[in-house]
Each structure stands twice: as structure tokens, then as C-alpha cells.
CSV table of C-alpha atoms in Angstrom, one decimal:
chain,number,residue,atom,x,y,z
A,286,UNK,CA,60.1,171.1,39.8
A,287,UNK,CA,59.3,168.4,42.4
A,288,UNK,CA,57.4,166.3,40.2
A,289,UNK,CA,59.7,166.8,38.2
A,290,UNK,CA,62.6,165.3,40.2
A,291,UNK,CA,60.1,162.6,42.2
A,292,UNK,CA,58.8,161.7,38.4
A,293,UNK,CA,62.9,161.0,37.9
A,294,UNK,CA,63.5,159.3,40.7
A,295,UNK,CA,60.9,156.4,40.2
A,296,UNK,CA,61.9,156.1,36.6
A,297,UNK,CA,65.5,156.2,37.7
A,298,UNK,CA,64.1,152.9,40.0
A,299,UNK,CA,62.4,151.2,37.8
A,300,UNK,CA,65.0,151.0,35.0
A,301,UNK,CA,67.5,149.8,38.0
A,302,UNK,CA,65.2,147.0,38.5
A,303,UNK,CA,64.8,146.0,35.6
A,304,UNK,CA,68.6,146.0,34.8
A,305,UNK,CA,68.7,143.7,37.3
A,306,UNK,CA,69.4,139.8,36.1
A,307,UNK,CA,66.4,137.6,36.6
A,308,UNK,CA,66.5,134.7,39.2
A,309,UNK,CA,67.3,131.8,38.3
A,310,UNK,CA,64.6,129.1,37.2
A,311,UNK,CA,64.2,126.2,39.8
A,312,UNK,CA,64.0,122.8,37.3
A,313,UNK,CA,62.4,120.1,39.4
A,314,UNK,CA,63.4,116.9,38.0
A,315,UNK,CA,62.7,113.7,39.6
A,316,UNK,CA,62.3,115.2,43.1
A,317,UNK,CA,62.1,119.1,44.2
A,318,UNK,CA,65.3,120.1,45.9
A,319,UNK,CA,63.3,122.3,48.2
A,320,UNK,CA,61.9,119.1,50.4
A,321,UNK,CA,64.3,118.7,53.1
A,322,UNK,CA,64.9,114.7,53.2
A,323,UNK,CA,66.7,112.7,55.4
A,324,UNK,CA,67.5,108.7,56.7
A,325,UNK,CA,65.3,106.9,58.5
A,326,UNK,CA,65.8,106.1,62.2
A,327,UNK,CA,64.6,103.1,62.4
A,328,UNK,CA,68.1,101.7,59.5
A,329,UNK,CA,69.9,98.9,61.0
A,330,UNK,CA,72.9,98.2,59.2
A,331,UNK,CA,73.1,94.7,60.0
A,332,UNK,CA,68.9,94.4,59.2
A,333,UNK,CA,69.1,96.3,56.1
A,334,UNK,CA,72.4,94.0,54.9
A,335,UNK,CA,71.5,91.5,52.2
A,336,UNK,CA,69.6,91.2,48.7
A,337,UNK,CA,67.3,93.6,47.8
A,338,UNK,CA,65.3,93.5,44.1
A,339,UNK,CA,63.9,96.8,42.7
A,340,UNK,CA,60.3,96.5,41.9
A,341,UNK,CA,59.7,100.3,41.2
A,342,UNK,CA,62.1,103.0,40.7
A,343,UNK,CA,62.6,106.7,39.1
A,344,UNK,CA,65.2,107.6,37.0
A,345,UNK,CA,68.3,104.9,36.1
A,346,UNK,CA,68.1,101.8,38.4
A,347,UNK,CA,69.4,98.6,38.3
A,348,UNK,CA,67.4,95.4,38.5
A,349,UNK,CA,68.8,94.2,42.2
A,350,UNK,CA,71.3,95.5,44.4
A,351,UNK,CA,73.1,94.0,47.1
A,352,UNK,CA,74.1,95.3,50.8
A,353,UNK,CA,77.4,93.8,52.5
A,354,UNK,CA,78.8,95.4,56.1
A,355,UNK,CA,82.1,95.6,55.6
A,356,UNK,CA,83.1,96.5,58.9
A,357,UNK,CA,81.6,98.6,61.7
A,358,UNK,CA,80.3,101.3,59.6
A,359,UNK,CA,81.1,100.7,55.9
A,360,UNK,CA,78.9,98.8,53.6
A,361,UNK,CA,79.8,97.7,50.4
A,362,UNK,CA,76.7,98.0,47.7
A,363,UNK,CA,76.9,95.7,44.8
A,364,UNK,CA,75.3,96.6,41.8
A,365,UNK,CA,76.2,94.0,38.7
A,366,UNK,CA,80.2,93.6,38.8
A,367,UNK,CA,80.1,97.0,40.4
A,368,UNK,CA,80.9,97.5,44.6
A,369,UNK,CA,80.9,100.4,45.4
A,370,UNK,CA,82.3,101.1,49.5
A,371,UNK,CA,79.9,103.4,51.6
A,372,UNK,CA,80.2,105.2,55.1
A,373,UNK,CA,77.0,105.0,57.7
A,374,UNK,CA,77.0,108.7,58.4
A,375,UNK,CA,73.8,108.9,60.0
A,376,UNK,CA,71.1,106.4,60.4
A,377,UNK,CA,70.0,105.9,57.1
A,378,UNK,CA,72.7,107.7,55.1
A,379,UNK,CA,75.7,106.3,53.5
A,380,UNK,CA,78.6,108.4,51.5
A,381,UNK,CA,80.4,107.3,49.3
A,382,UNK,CA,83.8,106.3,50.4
A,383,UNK,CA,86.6,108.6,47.9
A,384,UNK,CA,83.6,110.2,45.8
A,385,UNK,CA,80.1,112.3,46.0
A,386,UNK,CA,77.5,109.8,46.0
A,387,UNK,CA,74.6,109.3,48.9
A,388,UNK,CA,72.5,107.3,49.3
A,389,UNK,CA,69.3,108.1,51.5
A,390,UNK,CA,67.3,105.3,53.0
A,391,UNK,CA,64.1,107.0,53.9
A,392,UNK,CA,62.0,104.8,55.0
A,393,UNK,CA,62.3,100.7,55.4
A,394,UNK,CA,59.1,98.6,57.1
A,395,UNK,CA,59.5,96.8,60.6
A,396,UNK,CA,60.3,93.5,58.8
A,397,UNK,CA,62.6,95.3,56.7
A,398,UNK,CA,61.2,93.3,53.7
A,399,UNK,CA,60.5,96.5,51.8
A,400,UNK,CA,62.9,100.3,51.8
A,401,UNK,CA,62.3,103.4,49.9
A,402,UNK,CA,66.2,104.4,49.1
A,403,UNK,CA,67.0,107.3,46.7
A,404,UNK,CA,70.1,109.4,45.8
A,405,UNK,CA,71.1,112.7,47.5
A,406,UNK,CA,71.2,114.6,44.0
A,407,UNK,CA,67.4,113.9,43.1
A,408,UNK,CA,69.4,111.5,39.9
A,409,UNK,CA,67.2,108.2,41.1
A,410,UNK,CA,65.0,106.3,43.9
A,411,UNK,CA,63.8,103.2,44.1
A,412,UNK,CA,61.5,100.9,45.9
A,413,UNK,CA,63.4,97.8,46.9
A,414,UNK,CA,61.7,94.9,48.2
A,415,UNK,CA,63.3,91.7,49.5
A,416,UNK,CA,61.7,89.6,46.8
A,417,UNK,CA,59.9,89.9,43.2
A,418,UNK,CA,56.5,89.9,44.7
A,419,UNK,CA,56.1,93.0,47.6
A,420,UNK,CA,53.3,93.5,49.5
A,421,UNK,CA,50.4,96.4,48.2
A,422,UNK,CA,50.4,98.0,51.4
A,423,UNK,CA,54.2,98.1,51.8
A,424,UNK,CA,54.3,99.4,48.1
A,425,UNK,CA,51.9,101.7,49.0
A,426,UNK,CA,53.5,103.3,52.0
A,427,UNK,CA,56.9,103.3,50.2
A,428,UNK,CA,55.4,105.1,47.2
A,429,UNK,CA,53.9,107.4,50.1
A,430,UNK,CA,57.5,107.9,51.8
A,431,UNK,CA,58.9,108.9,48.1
A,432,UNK,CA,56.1,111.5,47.5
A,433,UNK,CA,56.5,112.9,51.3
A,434,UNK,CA,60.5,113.6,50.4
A,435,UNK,CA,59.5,115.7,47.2
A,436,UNK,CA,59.9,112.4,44.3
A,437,UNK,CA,57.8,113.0,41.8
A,438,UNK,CA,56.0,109.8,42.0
A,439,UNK,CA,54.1,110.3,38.9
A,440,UNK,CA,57.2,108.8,37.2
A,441,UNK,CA,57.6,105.9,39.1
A,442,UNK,CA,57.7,102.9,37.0
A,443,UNK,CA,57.2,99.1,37.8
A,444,UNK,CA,60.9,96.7,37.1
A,445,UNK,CA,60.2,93.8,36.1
């Protein structure tokens, strides 16, 4: 009659788990959400200000970009016929002023000639440079900086 009952009782527990709904699929994109990313502390608002031209990027980029300081704290990023108004919120990190983007700076070299910047959502990143014609190693430890913060780097393709 036990073994009975005990046979019952693990059925009874395995059907429950198996009623139960699987979990749901992690889809890694163009970077794993599970990497915890953040600025860099070396930004400078006033350094990083100016023209930047995308030599490598994942997902949809645009072909140069543009950095103005607004005032203390707000940048304005031009993209095209497109400005877009940004908060600093921490070194490195800008939200968008009245919407959900932001944008991470992760890493930008002492001369800040060359940044790795990507989106908050995983959508895009890029490797800006300063000019058309970026230094390897600076490419190099850029790409590096991307891979570190969970890009998948094996997408990264060359603007031209």
C-alpha cells in the first residue's frame, strides 16, 4: 500500500512539472544582455565633443555622427538632418532627453581619437574614429572593448 501511495506521489510530481510552462528562450542578438556594460570613466564631455566618422559598426549605423554640448550636461548628437538632445547621466552615458534611447560610451583612447559607443538595447555599436583612417592598435582595442561588453564582434563590419 506504500508503494503504492509513494509510486503516486512521484507520478503526481512529475506530471506537475511537466505542466509547468517552459522558460523562456534567451535570443542573443548583437550583444548578450547578460554582460553587465557600462560608460567609461575616463568620458569628458567637452573631449569627446566634435566629429566622429564610423569605421566599423554592428547593426544600423550611420556613416558619421556629430557631438555638440549644449549646455552643462546635455549634448546634442547629430546624425544627417537628425539632432537628437542627450542627458550625461553618468560618465559615459547619455539618455535621451523626452524618449528611451542610450547611448553607452564604453571605452574611448587617451587622445580620444578613437571610442567604442553602442546602444543600451543591444540594437547597434560602433567604432568611431576621429578620421577615415584609425589606427590598428586603437581598432584593435576598440573591437576588444566591444567583445569584453558581450557584442558579438563576429558581425562587425568595416564602413566605408
Amino acid at each position: 500500500m506504500h508503494r503504492r501511495i509513494a509510486a503516486f506521489a512521484i507520478a503526481a510530481a512529475l506530471a506537475g512539472c511537466a505542466a509547468e510552462p517552459p522558460a523562456p528562450e534567451l535570443v542573443i542578438g548583437l550583444r548578450n544582455p547578460t554582460v553587465a556594460f557600462g560608460g567609461t570613466s575616463r568620458f569628458s564631455a567637452e573631449r569627446f565633443a566634435g566629429a566622429w566618422e564610423t569605421v566599423a559598426c554592428l547593426g544600423s549605423c550611420v556613416k558619421s555622427e556629430r557631438y555638440v554640448q549644449a549646455t552643462e550636461g546635455v549634448y546634442l548628437r547629430r546624425t544627417g538632418d537628425v539632432e537628437t538632445p542627450f542627458l550625461i547621466s553618468a560618465p559615459g552615458v547619455l539618455r535621451e532627453m523626452g524618449g528611451d534611447d542610450r547611448l553607452v560610451v564604453m571605452w574611448v583612447d587617451e587622445g580620444f581619437r578613437t571610442a567604442a559607443i553602442g546602444d543600451a538595447d543591444g540594437r547597434w555599436a560602433a567604432i568611431l574614429n576621429r578620421n577615415r583612417k584609425p589606427a590598428r592598435d586603437r581598432i584593435k582595442a576598440a573591437t576588444e572593448i566591444l567583445d569584453f561588453n558581450g557584442w558579438d564582434v563576429s558581425k562587425l563590419r568595416v564602413v566605408k
